[in-house]
Amino acid sequence: MSLKDFLKYQAKTSPNPIGLEVSKAKGSYLFDLNGKKYLDFVAGISVCSLGHRHPKVIKAIKKQLKKFLHVMVYGEYVQIPSVNLCKKLAGFLPKKLNVTFLTNSGTEAIEGAMKLAKRYTKKSNFIAAKNSYHGSTQGALSLLGVENQKKGYGPLLPKVNFIDFNNNEDLFKIDNTTAAVILETIQGGAGFIVPKKEFLKNVKRKCKEVGALLILDEIQPGIGRTGKMFAFQKYDVEPDILVIGKGLGGGLPIGAFCSSTEIMQKFEYKPSLGHISTFGGNPVISSAALSVLNILETEKIMQKVNEKEKLIRSLLKHSKITKINGTGLMLAIILESQDDVEKLVKESMNRGLILFYLLWNKLAVRITPPLNISNKDIKKGCKIILNILDEMI
């Protein structure tokens, strides 16, 4: 009955959703209503960075539940979990990214970052990348780098121009009218495309020349997924505004954007209330997020991410796999055909392994397991993949 009601009453995003009826989740596993167990190689689209219902995250949530829930709109009352979360983030970031605005989601954080760039630079033009994805609200959708996906939703924001990711020859488009360049540090929907050597540094250099800001979207690659707390730390570049979300909340909804005191103060006056949120910085969610950061730091989980990447790459060698994109535990196996992708994702679920697609690259299969997944479970999941691919030859 729950599937039937889901299809009848809940708005869908595609004609044929997967429809897995989830009864519970724990660690690296989901369970359906019949008790069938599924190894999760997706982690809620990189959200459940510590797996499902990590005991320390649950403990932090329960502790805050006993104190208070929502008490006031963002930024008016001192709510200790939210203050501590912002302070903790500052400890992981460069000195110029010392102030954080907490939001409800990544796309909301993108909207705030866009407003902040306009306010600070007094300019309104943006540069984004082709095949990008930054969210589905009107501003974020304007930055989306796949024109067909925006049909029927216009008019969107004007003055957004697009460059090819990793193409230094396109950087002439960044000029004196540009408020900000907004890039995913690692392109997600495009197939987990990592930046080539010097590309992000060249973008930042061009931004400085013309007085534009560099906004890096780390909603997906941030919070340890690449083996660093933030992916930009792997590429020797520092954004003016950093956008994060997904894995920060440990399974609860959150987003944030971080910048300098000088830039962020622009929201405070002429006019004040330059950016506001009712539920941003919710104390329960902030408690969960703070717990996630503490666990990543104290249990040295990030230090093992690159070892797990090497294990996956060593295991997933097959004639049907043309290459593996990405870095850390943000990986995409690229197959020979879209039909192969469909077969692999669907048959994997039948055999108790959750895989999923990527937005724009129809040859890609997502592998973004919890960061603390065991080597035993990695081997188990990869064996299922290889067995299915063997049968497809």
Coordinates of C-alpha atoms in Angstrom, one line a residue:
M1 CA 0.0 0.0 0.0
S2 CA 2.8 2.4 0.8
L3 CA 4.2 2.2 -2.8
K4 CA 0.7 2.8 -4.3
D5 CA 0.2 5.8 -2.0
F6 CA 3.6 7.1 -2.9
L7 CA 2.8 7.1 -6.5
K8 CA -0.6 8.6 -5.9
Y9 CA 0.0 11.3 -3.3
Q10 CA 3.7 12.3 -3.4
A11 CA 5.0 14.5 -6.3
K12 CA 7.4 12.6 -8.4
T13 CA 10.5 13.8 -10.3
S14 CA 10.4 11.1 -13.0
P15 CA 7.8 8.9 -14.6
N16 CA 9.3 5.7 -13.2
P17 CA 10.9 6.2 -9.8
I18 CA 12.8 3.3 -8.3
G19 CA 10.2 2.9 -5.5
L20 CA 12.3 1.0 -3.0
E21 CA 10.2 0.8 0.2
V22 CA 12.7 1.5 3.0
S23 CA 11.9 0.2 6.5
K24 CA 15.2 1.1 8.2
A25 CA 18.9 1.9 7.6
K26 CA 22.0 1.3 9.6
G27 CA 25.7 1.8 8.7
S28 CA 26.3 1.0 5.1
Y29 CA 23.0 -0.8 4.6
L30 CA 19.3 -0.2 3.9
F31 CA 16.5 -2.6 4.5
D32 CA 13.2 -2.9 2.7
L33 CA 9.7 -3.8 4.1
N34 CA 10.5 -7.5 3.5
G35 CA 13.7 -7.3 5.5
K36 CA 15.9 -7.6 2.4
K37 CA 19.3 -6.0 2.9
Y38 CA 20.9 -3.6 0.5
L39 CA 24.6 -2.5 0.5
D40 CA 24.5 1.3 -0.1
F41 CA 27.1 2.5 -2.6
V42 CA 25.3 5.8 -3.0
A43 CA 24.9 7.2 0.6
G44 CA 21.8 9.3 -0.2
I45 CA 23.7 11.0 -3.1
S46 CA 26.8 11.7 -1.0
V47 CA 24.7 12.9 2.0
C48 CA 25.2 10.1 4.5
S49 CA 29.0 10.6 4.8
L50 CA 29.2 8.5 8.0
G51 CA 26.6 6.0 6.9
H52 CA 23.1 5.7 8.2
R53 CA 22.3 6.6 11.8
H54 CA 25.8 6.8 13.1
P55 CA 25.5 6.3 16.9
K56 CA 27.4 9.5 17.8
V57 CA 25.3 11.6 15.4
I58 CA 22.1 10.1 16.8
K59 CA 23.4 10.8 20.3
A60 CA 24.1 14.5 19.5
I61 CA 20.6 14.8 18.0
K62 CA 18.9 13.3 21.0
K63 CA 20.9 15.5 23.4
Q64 CA 19.7 18.6 21.6
L65 CA 16.1 17.4 21.4
K66 CA 16.0 17.5 25.1
K67 CA 17.0 21.2 25.2
F68 CA 15.2 23.1 22.5
L69 CA 14.2 23.0 18.9
H70 CA 13.5 26.1 16.8
V71 CA 13.4 29.3 18.9
M72 CA 14.0 32.3 16.6
V73 CA 14.8 33.1 13.0
Y74 CA 18.4 32.8 11.8
G75 CA 21.0 35.2 13.3
E76 CA 19.0 36.8 16.2
Y77 CA 19.5 34.5 19.2
V78 CA 22.7 32.8 20.3
Q79 CA 22.1 29.1 19.7
I80 CA 25.2 27.3 21.0
P81 CA 25.1 24.4 18.5
S82 CA 25.0 26.7 15.5
V83 CA 27.8 29.0 16.9
N84 CA 30.0 26.0 17.6
L85 CA 29.4 24.6 14.1
C86 CA 30.4 27.8 12.5
K87 CA 33.5 28.0 14.7
K88 CA 34.4 24.4 13.9
L89 CA 34.1 25.1 10.2
A90 CA 36.4 28.1 10.5
G91 CA 39.0 25.8 12.0
F92 CA 39.1 23.7 8.8
L93 CA 39.1 26.7 6.4
P94 CA 41.6 29.4 5.4
K95 CA 41.6 32.5 7.5
K96 CA 39.6 34.5 4.9
L97 CA 36.8 32.0 5.1
N98 CA 36.0 32.6 8.7
V99 CA 32.3 33.4 8.7
T100 CA 29.5 31.0 7.8
F101 CA 25.9 31.6 6.9
L102 CA 23.8 28.4 7.7
T103 CA 21.0 27.5 5.4
N104 CA 18.5 24.7 4.9
S105 CA 20.0 23.2 1.7
G106 CA 22.8 23.5 -0.8
T107 CA 20.7 25.3 -3.4
E108 CA 19.6 27.9 -0.8
A109 CA 23.3 28.4 0.0
I110 CA 24.0 29.0 -3.8
E111 CA 21.3 31.6 -3.8
G112 CA 22.8 33.3 -0.8
A113 CA 26.3 33.2 -2.4
M114 CA 25.0 34.8 -5.6
K115 CA 23.3 37.6 -3.7
L116 CA 26.5 38.2 -1.7
A117 CA 28.7 38.4 -4.8
K118 CA 26.3 40.9 -6.3
R119 CA 26.2 43.0 -3.2
Y120 CA 30.0 43.0 -2.7
T121 CA 31.1 43.6 -6.2
K122 CA 28.2 45.8 -7.2
K123 CA 28.0 43.8 -10.5
S124 CA 25.5 41.3 -11.7
N125 CA 27.1 39.1 -14.4
F126 CA 27.9 35.5 -13.6
I127 CA 30.1 32.9 -15.2
A128 CA 29.3 29.2 -14.8
A129 CA 30.4 26.0 -16.5
K130 CA 28.7 23.9 -19.1
N131 CA 27.3 20.7 -17.7
S132 CA 27.2 22.2 -14.2
Y133 CA 24.5 21.6 -11.6
H134 CA 24.1 23.9 -8.6
G135 CA 20.5 23.3 -7.6
S136 CA 16.9 23.8 -8.8
T137 CA 15.8 27.2 -7.4
Q138 CA 15.6 30.0 -9.9
G139 CA 19.0 31.5 -9.3
A140 CA 20.7 28.1 -9.1
L141 CA 18.8 27.0 -12.2
S142 CA 20.1 30.0 -14.1
L143 CA 23.6 28.6 -13.5
L144 CA 22.7 25.1 -14.8
G145 CA 24.9 24.3 -17.7
V146 CA 22.5 22.1 -19.7
E147 CA 20.1 24.3 -21.7
N148 CA 17.6 21.5 -22.4
Q149 CA 17.0 21.0 -18.7
K150 CA 15.9 24.7 -18.3
K151 CA 13.2 24.6 -21.0
G152 CA 9.8 25.6 -19.7
Y153 CA 11.1 27.5 -16.6
G154 CA 12.1 30.8 -18.1
P155 CA 12.7 33.6 -18.0
L156 CA 15.6 32.9 -15.6
L157 CA 18.4 35.3 -14.6
P158 CA 20.0 37.2 -17.4
K159 CA 23.7 37.9 -17.7
V160 CA 24.9 34.3 -17.1
N161 CA 27.6 33.1 -19.5
F162 CA 29.1 29.7 -19.7
I163 CA 32.6 28.3 -20.1
D164 CA 33.9 24.8 -20.7
F165 CA 35.2 23.3 -17.5
N166 CA 39.0 22.8 -17.7
N167 CA 39.3 25.0 -20.8
N168 CA 41.7 27.9 -20.1
E169 CA 41.0 29.4 -23.4
D170 CA 37.5 30.3 -22.3
L171 CA 38.6 32.4 -19.4
F172 CA 38.5 35.6 -21.6
K173 CA 34.8 35.5 -20.9
I174 CA 35.6 36.6 -17.3
D175 CA 35.7 40.4 -17.5
N176 CA 35.1 43.6 -15.7
T177 CA 31.3 43.1 -15.7
T178 CA 31.6 39.7 -13.9
A179 CA 30.4 39.6 -10.3
A180 CA 31.5 36.0 -9.7
V181 CA 32.6 32.8 -11.4
I182 CA 30.7 29.8 -9.9
L183 CA 32.2 26.4 -10.4
E184 CA 31.8 23.0 -8.8
T185 CA 35.3 22.1 -7.6
I186 CA 34.5 18.7 -9.1
Q187 CA 31.7 18.6 -11.6
G188 CA 29.1 16.2 -10.3
G189 CA 26.3 15.7 -12.9
A190 CA 28.8 15.9 -15.7
G191 CA 30.4 12.6 -14.5
F192 CA 32.7 13.5 -11.6
I193 CA 35.1 15.6 -13.7
V194 CA 38.1 16.7 -11.7
P195 CA 39.9 20.0 -12.5
K196 CA 43.0 19.8 -14.6
K197 CA 46.3 21.1 -13.2
E198 CA 46.3 24.8 -12.8
F199 CA 42.7 25.3 -14.1
L200 CA 41.2 26.6 -10.9
K201 CA 44.3 28.6 -10.1
N202 CA 44.0 30.3 -13.5
V203 CA 40.3 31.0 -12.9
K204 CA 41.2 32.6 -9.5
R205 CA 44.0 34.7 -11.1
K206 CA 41.6 36.0 -13.8
C207 CA 39.0 36.8 -11.1
K208 CA 41.5 38.9 -9.2
E209 CA 42.5 40.7 -12.4
V210 CA 38.9 41.9 -13.1
G211 CA 37.5 42.3 -9.6
A212 CA 35.3 39.2 -9.6
L213 CA 34.8 36.7 -6.9
L214 CA 35.4 32.9 -7.2
I215 CA 32.6 30.8 -5.7
L216 CA 33.3 27.1 -5.4
D217 CA 30.4 24.8 -5.0
E218 CA 31.4 21.9 -2.7
I219 CA 27.9 20.7 -1.9
Q220 CA 28.9 17.3 -3.0
P221 CA 32.7 17.0 -2.8
G222 CA 33.1 18.8 0.5
I223 CA 33.1 17.2 4.0
G224 CA 35.8 14.6 3.4
R225 CA 34.5 12.9 0.3
T226 CA 37.8 13.5 -1.6
G227 CA 40.1 12.6 1.3
K228 CA 40.4 16.3 2.2
M229 CA 37.8 18.2 4.3
F230 CA 37.3 20.3 1.2
A231 CA 38.2 19.4 -2.4
F232 CA 39.7 22.8 -3.2
Q233 CA 42.5 21.9 -0.7
K234 CA 43.7 19.3 -3.2
Y235 CA 44.1 21.9 -6.0
D236 CA 46.0 24.7 -4.2
V237 CA 43.3 27.4 -4.7
E238 CA 41.2 29.4 -2.3
P239 CA 37.7 30.5 -3.1
D240 CA 36.2 33.9 -2.0
I241 CA 33.0 32.1 -1.2
L242 CA 32.6 28.4 -0.4
V243 CA 29.3 26.6 -0.7
I244 CA 28.7 23.3 1.2
G245 CA 25.8 21.0 2.1
K246 CA 24.9 17.3 1.7
G247 CA 27.4 15.4 3.8
L248 CA 27.6 18.1 6.5
G249 CA 24.3 17.1 8.1
G250 CA 24.9 13.4 8.6
G251 CA 21.6 12.7 7.0
L252 CA 19.7 15.9 8.0
P253 CA 19.1 18.8 5.6
I254 CA 21.6 21.6 5.7
G255 CA 23.6 24.0 3.5
A256 CA 26.1 26.8 4.2
F257 CA 28.2 29.4 2.5
C258 CA 31.4 30.7 4.0
S259 CA 33.3 33.9 3.3
S260 CA 35.4 36.6 4.9
T261 CA 34.1 39.0 7.5
E262 CA 34.5 41.9 5.1
I263 CA 32.4 40.2 2.4
M264 CA 29.8 38.7 4.7
Q265 CA 29.2 42.0 6.5
K266 CA 27.5 43.3 3.3
F267 CA 24.3 41.5 4.4
E268 CA 24.2 43.6 7.6
Y269 CA 23.5 47.1 6.3
K270 CA 22.2 49.3 3.4
P271 CA 19.8 47.4 3.8
S272 CA 20.1 45.2 6.9
L273 CA 18.5 41.8 6.6
G274 CA 20.3 41.3 3.3
H275 CA 19.8 37.6 3.5
I276 CA 17.5 35.9 6.0
S277 CA 16.3 32.4 6.8
T278 CA 13.7 31.1 9.2
F279 CA 15.1 27.6 9.8
G280 CA 18.8 28.1 8.8
G281 CA 21.0 27.1 11.7
N282 CA 18.4 24.9 13.3
P283 CA 19.9 23.7 16.5
V284 CA 19.2 20.0 16.1
I285 CA 20.7 20.0 12.6
S286 CA 23.6 22.0 13.7
S287 CA 24.2 19.5 16.5
A288 CA 24.3 16.7 14.0
A289 CA 26.6 18.6 11.7
L290 CA 29.0 19.4 14.5
S291 CA 29.1 15.8 15.4
V292 CA 29.9 14.8 11.8
L293 CA 32.9 17.2 11.8
N294 CA 34.1 15.9 15.2
I295 CA 33.9 12.3 14.0
L296 CA 35.7 12.9 10.8
E297 CA 38.5 14.7 12.7
T298 CA 38.9 12.4 15.7
E299 CA 38.4 9.0 14.0
K300 CA 40.7 9.8 11.1
I301 CA 38.2 8.7 8.5
M302 CA 39.4 11.0 5.8
Q303 CA 42.9 9.6 6.0
K304 CA 41.5 6.3 4.7
V305 CA 39.5 7.6 1.9
N306 CA 42.2 7.5 -0.7
E307 CA 43.2 4.0 0.3
K308 CA 39.5 3.0 -0.3
E309 CA 39.6 4.7 -3.7
K310 CA 42.7 2.7 -4.6
L311 CA 40.9 -0.5 -3.5
I312 CA 37.9 0.2 -5.7
R313 CA 40.0 1.1 -8.7
S314 CA 42.1 -2.1 -8.3
L315 CA 38.9 -4.2 -8.1
L316 CA 36.8 -2.7 -10.8
K317 CA 38.9 -3.7 -13.8
H318 CA 36.6 -5.0 -16.6
S319 CA 36.3 -4.8 -20.4
K320 CA 32.9 -3.1 -20.0
I321 CA 34.4 -0.3 -17.9
T322 CA 36.1 2.3 -20.1
K323 CA 37.4 4.4 -17.2
I324 CA 36.7 5.5 -13.7
N325 CA 36.2 9.3 -13.1
G326 CA 36.6 11.2 -9.9
T327 CA 38.7 11.2 -6.8
G328 CA 38.4 9.8 -3.3
L329 CA 35.0 8.2 -2.7
M330 CA 33.4 10.4 -5.4
L331 CA 33.8 8.0 -8.2
A332 CA 31.9 7.2 -11.5
I333 CA 32.5 4.1 -13.5
I334 CA 32.0 4.9 -17.2
L335 CA 30.5 2.1 -19.3
E336 CA 30.2 1.5 -23.0
S337 CA 26.5 2.3 -23.4
Q338 CA 23.5 3.7 -21.7
D339 CA 21.9 0.3 -22.0
D340 CA 24.7 -1.1 -19.9
V341 CA 24.2 1.5 -17.3
E342 CA 20.5 0.7 -17.0
K343 CA 21.2 -3.0 -16.7
L344 CA 23.9 -2.6 -14.1
V345 CA 21.9 -0.2 -11.8
K346 CA 18.7 -2.3 -12.0
E347 CA 20.3 -5.7 -11.6
S348 CA 22.5 -4.5 -8.8
M349 CA 19.5 -3.6 -6.8
N350 CA 18.0 -7.0 -7.4
R351 CA 21.2 -8.5 -5.9
G352 CA 21.2 -6.2 -2.9
L353 CA 23.5 -3.4 -4.0
I354 CA 22.4 0.2 -4.5
L355 CA 24.0 2.1 -7.4
F356 CA 22.6 5.2 -9.1
Y357 CA 23.0 7.4 -12.2
L358 CA 24.5 10.8 -12.7
L359 CA 22.5 13.7 -14.1
W360 CA 24.1 14.5 -17.5
N361 CA 26.5 11.7 -18.3
K362 CA 24.4 8.8 -19.4
L363 CA 27.3 6.4 -19.5
A364 CA 28.2 7.0 -15.8
V365 CA 27.3 5.0 -12.7
R366 CA 27.8 6.6 -9.3
I367 CA 29.9 5.1 -6.6
T368 CA 29.7 7.4 -3.5
P369 CA 29.5 5.1 -0.5
P370 CA 29.7 6.2 3.1
L371 CA 33.3 7.4 3.9
N372 CA 33.5 4.9 6.7
I373 CA 32.5 1.9 4.6
S374 CA 34.5 -1.2 5.4
N375 CA 37.0 -2.8 3.0
K376 CA 34.9 -6.0 3.3
D377 CA 31.8 -4.2 2.1
I378 CA 33.8 -2.5 -0.7
K379 CA 34.9 -5.9 -2.0
K380 CA 31.4 -7.3 -1.6
G381 CA 29.9 -4.5 -3.7
C382 CA 32.6 -4.6 -6.4
K383 CA 32.1 -8.4 -6.7
I384 CA 28.4 -7.9 -7.4
I385 CA 29.3 -5.3 -10.1
L386 CA 31.8 -7.5 -11.8
N387 CA 29.5 -10.5 -11.8
I388 CA 26.8 -8.5 -13.5
L389 CA 29.2 -7.0 -16.1
D390 CA 30.5 -10.6 -16.8
E391 CA 27.0 -11.6 -17.6
M392 CA 26.6 -8.7 -20.0
I393 CA 29.5 -9.7 -22.3

